[in-house]
CSV table of C-alpha atoms (C1' of nucleotides) and ligand atoms in Angstrom, one decimal:
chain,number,residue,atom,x,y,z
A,158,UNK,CA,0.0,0.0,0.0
A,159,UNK,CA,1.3,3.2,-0.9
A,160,UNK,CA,2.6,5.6,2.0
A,161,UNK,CA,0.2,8.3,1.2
A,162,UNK,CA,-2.4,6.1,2.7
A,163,UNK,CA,-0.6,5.9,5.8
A,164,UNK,CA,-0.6,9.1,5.8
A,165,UNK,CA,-4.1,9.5,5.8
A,166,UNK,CA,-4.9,6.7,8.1
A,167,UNK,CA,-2.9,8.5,10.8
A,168,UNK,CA,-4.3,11.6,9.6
A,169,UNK,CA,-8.1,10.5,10.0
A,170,UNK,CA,-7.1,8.5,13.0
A,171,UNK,CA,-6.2,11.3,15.1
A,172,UNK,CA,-8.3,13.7,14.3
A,173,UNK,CA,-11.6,10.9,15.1
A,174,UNK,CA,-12.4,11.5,11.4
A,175,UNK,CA,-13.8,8.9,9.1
A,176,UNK,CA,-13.4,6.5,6.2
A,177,UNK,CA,-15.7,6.8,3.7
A,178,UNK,CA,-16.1,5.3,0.2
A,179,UNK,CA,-16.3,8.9,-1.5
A,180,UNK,CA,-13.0,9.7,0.0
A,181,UNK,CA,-11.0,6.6,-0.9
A,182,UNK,CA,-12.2,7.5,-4.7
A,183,UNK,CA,-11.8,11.2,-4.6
A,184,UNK,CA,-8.1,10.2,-3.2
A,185,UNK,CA,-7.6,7.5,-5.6
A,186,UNK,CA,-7.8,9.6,-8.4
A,187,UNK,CA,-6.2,12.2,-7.0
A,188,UNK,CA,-3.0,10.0,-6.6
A,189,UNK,CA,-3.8,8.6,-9.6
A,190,UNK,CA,-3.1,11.9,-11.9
A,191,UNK,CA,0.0,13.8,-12.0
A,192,UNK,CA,-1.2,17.1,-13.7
A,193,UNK,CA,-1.9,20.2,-11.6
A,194,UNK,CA,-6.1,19.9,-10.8
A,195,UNK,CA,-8.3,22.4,-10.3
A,196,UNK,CA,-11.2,21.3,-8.0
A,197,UNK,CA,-14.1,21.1,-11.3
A,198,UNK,CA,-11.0,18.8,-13.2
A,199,UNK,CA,-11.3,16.8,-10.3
A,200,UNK,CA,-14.9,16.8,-10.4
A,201,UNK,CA,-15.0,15.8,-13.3
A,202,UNK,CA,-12.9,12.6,-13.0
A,203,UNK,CA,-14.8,11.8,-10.1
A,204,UNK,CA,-18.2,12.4,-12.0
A,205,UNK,CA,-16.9,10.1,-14.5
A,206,UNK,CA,-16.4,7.2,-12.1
A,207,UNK,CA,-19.2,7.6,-9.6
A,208,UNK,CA,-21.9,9.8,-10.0
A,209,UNK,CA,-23.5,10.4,-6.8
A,210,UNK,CA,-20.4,12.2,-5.2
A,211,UNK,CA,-20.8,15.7,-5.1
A,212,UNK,CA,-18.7,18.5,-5.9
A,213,UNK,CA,-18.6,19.9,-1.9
A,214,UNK,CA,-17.6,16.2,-1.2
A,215,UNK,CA,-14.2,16.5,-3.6
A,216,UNK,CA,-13.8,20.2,-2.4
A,217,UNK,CA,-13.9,19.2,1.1
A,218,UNK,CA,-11.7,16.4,0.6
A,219,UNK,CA,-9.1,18.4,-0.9
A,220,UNK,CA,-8.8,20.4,1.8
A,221,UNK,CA,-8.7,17.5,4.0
A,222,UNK,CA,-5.9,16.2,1.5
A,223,UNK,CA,-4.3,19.5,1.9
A,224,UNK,CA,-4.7,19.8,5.7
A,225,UNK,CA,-3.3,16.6,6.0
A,226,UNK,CA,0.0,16.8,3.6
A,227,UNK,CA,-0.5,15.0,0.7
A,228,UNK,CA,-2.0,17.6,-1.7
A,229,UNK,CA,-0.5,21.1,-1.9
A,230,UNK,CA,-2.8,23.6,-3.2
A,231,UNK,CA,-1.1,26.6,-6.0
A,232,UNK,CA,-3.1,29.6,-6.9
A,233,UNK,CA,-1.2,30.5,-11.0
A,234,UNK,CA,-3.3,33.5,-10.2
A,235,UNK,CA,-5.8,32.7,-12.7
A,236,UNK,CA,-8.9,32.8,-10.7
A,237,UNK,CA,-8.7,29.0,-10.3
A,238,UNK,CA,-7.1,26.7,-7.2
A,239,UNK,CA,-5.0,23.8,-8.4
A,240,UNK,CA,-4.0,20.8,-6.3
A,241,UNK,CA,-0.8,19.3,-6.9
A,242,UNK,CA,0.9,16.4,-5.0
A,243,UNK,CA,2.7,17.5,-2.0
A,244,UNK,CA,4.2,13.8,-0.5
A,245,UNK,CA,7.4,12.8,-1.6
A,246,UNK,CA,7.5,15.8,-3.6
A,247,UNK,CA,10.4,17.9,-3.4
A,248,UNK,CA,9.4,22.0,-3.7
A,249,UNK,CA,9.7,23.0,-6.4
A,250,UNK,CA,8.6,26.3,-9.3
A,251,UNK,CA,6.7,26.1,-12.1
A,252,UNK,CA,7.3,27.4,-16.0
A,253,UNK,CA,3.6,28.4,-17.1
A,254,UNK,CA,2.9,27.9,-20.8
A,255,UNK,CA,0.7,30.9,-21.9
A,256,UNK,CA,-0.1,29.6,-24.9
A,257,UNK,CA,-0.6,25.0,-23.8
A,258,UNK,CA,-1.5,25.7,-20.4
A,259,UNK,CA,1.3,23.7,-19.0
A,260,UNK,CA,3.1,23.9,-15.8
A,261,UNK,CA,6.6,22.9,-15.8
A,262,UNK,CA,8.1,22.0,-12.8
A,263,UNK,CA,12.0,23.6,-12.0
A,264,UNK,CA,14.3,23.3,-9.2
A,265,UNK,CA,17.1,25.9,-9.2
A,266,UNK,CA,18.7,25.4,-5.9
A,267,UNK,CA,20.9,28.7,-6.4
A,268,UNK,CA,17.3,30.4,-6.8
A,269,UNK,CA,16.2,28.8,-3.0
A,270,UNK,CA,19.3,29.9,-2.2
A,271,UNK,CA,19.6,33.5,-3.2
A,272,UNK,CA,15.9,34.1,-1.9
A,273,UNK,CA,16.5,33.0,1.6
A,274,UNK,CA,19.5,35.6,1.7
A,275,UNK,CA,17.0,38.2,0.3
A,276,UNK,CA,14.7,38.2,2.9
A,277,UNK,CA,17.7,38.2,5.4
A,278,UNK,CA,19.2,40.9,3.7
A,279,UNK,CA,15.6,42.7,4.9
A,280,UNK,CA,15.7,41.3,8.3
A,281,UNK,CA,12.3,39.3,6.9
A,282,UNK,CA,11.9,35.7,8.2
A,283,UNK,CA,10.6,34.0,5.4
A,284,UNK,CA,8.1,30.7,5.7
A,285,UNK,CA,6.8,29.7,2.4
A,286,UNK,CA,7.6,31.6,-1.5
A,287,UNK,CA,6.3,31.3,-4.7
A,288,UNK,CA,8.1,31.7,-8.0
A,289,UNK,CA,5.9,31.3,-11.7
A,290,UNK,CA,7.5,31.8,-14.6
A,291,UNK,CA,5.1,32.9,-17.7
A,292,UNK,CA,5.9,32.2,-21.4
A,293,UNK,CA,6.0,29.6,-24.1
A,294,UNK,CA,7.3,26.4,-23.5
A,295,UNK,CA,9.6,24.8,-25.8
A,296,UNK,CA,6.8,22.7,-27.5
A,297,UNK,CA,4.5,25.2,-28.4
A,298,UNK,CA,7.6,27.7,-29.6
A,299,UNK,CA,8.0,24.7,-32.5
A,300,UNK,CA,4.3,24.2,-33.5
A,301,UNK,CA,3.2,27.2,-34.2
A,302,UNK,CA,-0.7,26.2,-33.5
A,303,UNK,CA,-1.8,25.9,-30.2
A,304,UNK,CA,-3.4,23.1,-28.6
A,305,UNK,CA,-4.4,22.7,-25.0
A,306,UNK,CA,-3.1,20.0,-22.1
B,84,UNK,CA,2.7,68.3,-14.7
B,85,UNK,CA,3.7,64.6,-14.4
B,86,UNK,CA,4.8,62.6,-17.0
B,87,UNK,CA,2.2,60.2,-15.9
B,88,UNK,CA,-0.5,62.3,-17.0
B,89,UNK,CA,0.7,62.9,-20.5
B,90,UNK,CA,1.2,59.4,-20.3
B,91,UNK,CA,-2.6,58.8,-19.7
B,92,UNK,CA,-3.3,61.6,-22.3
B,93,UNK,CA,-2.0,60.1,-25.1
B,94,UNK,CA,-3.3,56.9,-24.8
B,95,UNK,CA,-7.0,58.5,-24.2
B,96,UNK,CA,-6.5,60.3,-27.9
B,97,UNK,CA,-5.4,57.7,-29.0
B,98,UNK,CA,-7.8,55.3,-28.5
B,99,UNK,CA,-10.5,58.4,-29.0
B,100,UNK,CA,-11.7,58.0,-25.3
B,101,UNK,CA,-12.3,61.0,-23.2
B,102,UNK,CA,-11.5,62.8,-20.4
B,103,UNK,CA,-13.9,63.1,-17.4
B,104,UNK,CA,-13.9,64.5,-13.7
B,105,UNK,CA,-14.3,61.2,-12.5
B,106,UNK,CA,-11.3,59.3,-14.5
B,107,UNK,CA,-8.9,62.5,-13.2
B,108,UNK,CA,-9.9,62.3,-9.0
B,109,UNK,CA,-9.5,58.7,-9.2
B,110,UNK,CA,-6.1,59.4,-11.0
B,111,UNK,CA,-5.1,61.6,-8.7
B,112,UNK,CA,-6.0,59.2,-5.8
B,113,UNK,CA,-3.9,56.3,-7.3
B,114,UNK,CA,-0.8,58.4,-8.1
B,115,UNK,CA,-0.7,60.1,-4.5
B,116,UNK,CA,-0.5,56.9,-3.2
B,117,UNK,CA,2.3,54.3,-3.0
B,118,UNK,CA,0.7,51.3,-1.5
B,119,UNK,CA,-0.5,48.3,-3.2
B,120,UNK,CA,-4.6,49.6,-3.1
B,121,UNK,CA,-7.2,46.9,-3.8
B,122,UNK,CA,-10.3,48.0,-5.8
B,123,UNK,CA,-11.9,48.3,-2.2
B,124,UNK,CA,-9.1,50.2,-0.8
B,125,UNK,CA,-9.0,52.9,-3.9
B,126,UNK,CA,-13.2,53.4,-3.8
B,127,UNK,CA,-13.0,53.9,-0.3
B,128,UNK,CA,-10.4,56.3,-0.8
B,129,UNK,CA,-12.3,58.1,-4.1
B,130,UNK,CA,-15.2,57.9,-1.9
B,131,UNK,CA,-14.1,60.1,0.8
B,132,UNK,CA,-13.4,62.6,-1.6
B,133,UNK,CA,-16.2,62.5,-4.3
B,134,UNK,CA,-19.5,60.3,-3.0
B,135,UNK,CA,-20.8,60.6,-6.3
B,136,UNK,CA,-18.2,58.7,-8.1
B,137,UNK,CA,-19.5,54.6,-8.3
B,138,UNK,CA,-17.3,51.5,-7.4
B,139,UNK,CA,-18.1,50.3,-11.1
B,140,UNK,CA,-16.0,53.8,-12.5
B,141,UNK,CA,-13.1,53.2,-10.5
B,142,UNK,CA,-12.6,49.3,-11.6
B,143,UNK,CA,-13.5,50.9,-15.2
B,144,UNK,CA,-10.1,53.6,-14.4
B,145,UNK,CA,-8.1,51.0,-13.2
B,146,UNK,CA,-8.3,48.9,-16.2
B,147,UNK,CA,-7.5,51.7,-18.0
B,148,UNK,CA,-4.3,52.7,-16.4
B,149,UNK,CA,-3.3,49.1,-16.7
B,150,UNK,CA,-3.8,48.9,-20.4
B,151,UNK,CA,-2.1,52.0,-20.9
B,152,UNK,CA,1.1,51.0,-18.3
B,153,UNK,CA,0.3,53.1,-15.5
B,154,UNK,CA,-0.8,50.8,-13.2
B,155,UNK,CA,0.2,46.9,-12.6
B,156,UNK,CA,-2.4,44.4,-11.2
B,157,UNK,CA,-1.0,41.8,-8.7
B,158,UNK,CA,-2.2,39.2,-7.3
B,159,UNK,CA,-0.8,37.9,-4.1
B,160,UNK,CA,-3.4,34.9,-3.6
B,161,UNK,CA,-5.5,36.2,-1.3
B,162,UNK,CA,-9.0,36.7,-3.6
B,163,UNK,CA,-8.1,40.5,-4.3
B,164,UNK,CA,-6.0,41.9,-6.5
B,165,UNK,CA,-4.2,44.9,-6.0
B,166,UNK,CA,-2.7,47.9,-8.1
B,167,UNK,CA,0.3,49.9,-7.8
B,168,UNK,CA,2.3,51.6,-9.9
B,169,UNK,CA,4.1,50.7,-13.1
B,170,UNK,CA,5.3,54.2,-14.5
B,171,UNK,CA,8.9,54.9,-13.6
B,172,UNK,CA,8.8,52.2,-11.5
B,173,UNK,CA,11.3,49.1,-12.2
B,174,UNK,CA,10.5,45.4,-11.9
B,175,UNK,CA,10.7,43.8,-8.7
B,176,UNK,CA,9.6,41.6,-6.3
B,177,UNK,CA,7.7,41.0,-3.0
B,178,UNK,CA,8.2,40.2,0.8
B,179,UNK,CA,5.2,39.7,1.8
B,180,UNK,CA,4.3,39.9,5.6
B,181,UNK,CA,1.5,37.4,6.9
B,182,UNK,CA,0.8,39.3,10.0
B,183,UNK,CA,0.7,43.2,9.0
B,184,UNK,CA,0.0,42.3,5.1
B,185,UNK,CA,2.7,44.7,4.1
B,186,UNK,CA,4.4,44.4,0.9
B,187,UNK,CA,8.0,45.3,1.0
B,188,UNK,CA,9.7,45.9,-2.5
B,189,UNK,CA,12.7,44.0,-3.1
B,190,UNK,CA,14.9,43.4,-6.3
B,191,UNK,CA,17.7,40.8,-6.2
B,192,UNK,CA,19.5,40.8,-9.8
B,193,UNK,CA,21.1,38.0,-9.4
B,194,UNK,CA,17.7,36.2,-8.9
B,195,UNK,CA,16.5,37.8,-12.0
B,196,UNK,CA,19.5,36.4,-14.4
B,197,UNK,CA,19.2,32.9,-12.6
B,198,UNK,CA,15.7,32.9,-13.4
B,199,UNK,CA,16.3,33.3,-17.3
B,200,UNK,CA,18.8,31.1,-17.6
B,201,UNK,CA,16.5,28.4,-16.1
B,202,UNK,CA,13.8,29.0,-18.2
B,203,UNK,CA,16.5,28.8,-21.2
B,204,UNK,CA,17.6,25.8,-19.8
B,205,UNK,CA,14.1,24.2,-20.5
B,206,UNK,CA,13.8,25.7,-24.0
B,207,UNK,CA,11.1,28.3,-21.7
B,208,UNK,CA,10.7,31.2,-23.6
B,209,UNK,CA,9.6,33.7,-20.8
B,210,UNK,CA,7.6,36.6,-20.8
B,211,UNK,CA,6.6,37.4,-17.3
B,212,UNK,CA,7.6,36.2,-13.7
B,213,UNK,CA,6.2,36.3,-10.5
B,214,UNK,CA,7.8,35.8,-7.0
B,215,UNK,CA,6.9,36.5,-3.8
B,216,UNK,CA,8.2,35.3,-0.2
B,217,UNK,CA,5.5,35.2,2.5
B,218,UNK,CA,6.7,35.5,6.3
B,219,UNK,CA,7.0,37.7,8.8
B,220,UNK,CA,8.4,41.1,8.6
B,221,UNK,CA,11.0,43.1,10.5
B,222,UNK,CA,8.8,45.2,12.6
B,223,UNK,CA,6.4,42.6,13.2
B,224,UNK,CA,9.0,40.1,14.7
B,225,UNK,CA,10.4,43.1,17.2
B,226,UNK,CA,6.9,43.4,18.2
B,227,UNK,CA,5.0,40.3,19.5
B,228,UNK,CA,1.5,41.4,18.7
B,229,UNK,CA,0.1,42.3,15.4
B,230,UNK,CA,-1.0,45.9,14.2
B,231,UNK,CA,-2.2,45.6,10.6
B,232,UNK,CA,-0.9,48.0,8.1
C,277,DA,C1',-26.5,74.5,-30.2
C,278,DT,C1',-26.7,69.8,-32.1
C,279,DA,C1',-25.3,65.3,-33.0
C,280,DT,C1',-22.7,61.3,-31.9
C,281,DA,C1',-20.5,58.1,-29.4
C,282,DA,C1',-18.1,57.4,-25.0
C,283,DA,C1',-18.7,57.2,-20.0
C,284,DT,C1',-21.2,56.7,-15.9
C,285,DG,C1',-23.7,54.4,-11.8
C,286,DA,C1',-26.9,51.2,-10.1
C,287,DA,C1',-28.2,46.9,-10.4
C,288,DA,C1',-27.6,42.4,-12.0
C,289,DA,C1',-24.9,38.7,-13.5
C,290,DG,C1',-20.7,35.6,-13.3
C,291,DC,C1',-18.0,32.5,-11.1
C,292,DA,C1',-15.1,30.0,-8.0
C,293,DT,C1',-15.3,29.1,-3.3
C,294,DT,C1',-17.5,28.2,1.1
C,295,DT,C1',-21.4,27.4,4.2
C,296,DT,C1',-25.8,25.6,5.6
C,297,DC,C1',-28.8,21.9,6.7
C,298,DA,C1',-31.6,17.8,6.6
C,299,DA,C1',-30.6,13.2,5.6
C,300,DT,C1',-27.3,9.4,5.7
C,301,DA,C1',-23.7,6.4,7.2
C,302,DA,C1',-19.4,5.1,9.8
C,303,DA,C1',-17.6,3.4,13.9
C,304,DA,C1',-17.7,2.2,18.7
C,305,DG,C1',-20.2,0.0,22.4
C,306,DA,C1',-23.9,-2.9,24.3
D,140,DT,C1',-26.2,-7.8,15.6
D,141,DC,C1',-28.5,-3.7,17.2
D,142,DT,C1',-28.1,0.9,19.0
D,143,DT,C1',-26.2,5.2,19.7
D,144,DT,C1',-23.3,8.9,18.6
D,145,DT,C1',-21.4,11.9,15.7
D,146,DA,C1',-19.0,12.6,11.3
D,147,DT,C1',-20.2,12.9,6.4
D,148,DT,C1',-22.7,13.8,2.4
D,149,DG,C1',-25.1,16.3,-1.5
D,150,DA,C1',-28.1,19.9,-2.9
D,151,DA,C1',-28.9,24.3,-2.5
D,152,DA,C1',-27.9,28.7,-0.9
D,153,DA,C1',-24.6,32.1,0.4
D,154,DT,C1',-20.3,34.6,-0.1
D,155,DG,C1',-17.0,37.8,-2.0
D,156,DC,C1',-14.9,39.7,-5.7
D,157,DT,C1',-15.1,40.7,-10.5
D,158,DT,C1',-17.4,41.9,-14.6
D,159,DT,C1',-21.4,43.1,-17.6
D,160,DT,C1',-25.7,45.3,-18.7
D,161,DC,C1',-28.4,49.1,-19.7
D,162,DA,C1',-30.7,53.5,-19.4
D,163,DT,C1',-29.1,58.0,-18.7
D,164,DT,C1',-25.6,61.5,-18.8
D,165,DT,C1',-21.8,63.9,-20.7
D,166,DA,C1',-17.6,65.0,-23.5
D,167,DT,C1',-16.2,66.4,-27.9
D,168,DA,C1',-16.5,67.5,-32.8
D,169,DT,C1',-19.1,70.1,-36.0
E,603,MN,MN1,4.0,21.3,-9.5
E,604,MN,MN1,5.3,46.5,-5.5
E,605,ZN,ZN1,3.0,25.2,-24.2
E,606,ZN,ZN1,4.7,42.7,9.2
DNA sequence: ATATAAATGAAAAGCATTTTCAATAAAAGA
DNA sequence: TCTTTTATTGAAAATGCTTTTCATTTATAT
């Protein structure tokens, strides 16, 4: 069984939450996709699988998911919440495609780096950042066209 | 007069658009001030001054001085976006305080260089960038309590 | 002064997110 | 297993900010 579930478990455990068969799907496919979800994409997966869960069901379990470390939620600051796997995922930036709608993830540990001595340089104490990078990616630079994904 | 203004001038003949009483208090307002105003904070502020003038006028304004390059909208991920200004101003970033909600301006070249040489490193052809670190600020560390500001 | 098209303000609509609430179901104990 | 307790669910409504609509007003050119 894969860690994540542990986590959960533990998670629901302590807090004297429960199990319940909505959950385990809405987390399944959650686990199951790698892309960056916004809460209707999710729906939507879900919707496709079972029809009688509800949207405020996934919302609510993505903020449990989120509450309990294994989803960490980005805002691209395009009016829509995405949820992207936070366990066993190093941080990390993102290159947004402008034209595809990708999100590229980067590490530049020099970046990480340079930022912390930023803030200290300000006397800030610094807890969390977040670093997006708009443009084109390297696919849709060679097709001309667009196409979305 | 401020080179803002002709600024705003020429891209209102231009365009053939016009100038009212309402579009030049609500200038006015934005230029005198050098915080990062939401919509909510600027009608307030046009309010106090001219009760006639509606909410919908000042969001109408603020577009407009972002089209013409007066005015840059940012979104820190809180649900509201704000506006400062863009004219004479140069490209940085933000520390952003959790416990006051200040914004302190910040520029780190260094950062800047790194970040296009990642983005060339992924075939990223970038156009915009966004970073901001959240923590706690100078002041608000020396003090224990809180004071918004 | 008149004509024309832009601008305005109030109200309504959009839209993602969040809350409410009555009904349902999970888990613990008898 | 049956019962009790309390978390959970789904539909609908509420929220909060942004954006549009539309009838009226106003700026500008003639
Ligand atoms: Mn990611
Ligand atoms: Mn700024
Ligand atoms: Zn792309
Ligand atoms: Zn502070």
């Amino acid at each position: 069984m894969r860690k994540e579930y542990e986590v959960l478990d533990d998670f629901l455990h302590s807090k004297g939450l429960r199990h319940t068969h909505q959950r385990k799907k809405i987390v399944d496919i959650f686990l199951s996709t790698e892309k960056h979800v916004s809460l209707d994409d999710l729906f939507k997966l879900v919707h496709k699988e079972d029809r009688t869960i509800g949207y405020t069901t996934v919302y609510r379990t993505m903020r449990l998911l989120t509450d309990c470390g294994l989803s960490n939620e980005i805002d691209f600051g395009d009016g829509v919440s995405r949820f992207e796997h936070k366990f066993g995922h190093e941080h990390h930036d993102h290159l947004v495609c402008m034209k595809c709608g990708r999100f590229i993830e980067v590490v530049k540990q020099k970046i990480e780096d340079l930022q912390g001595r930023l803030a200290k340089e300000h006397g800030f104490l610094p807890t969390a950042h977040r670093l997006h990078i708009f443009g084109i990616c390297k696919r849709c630079q060679s097709r001309g066209a667009s196409s979305k994904g």
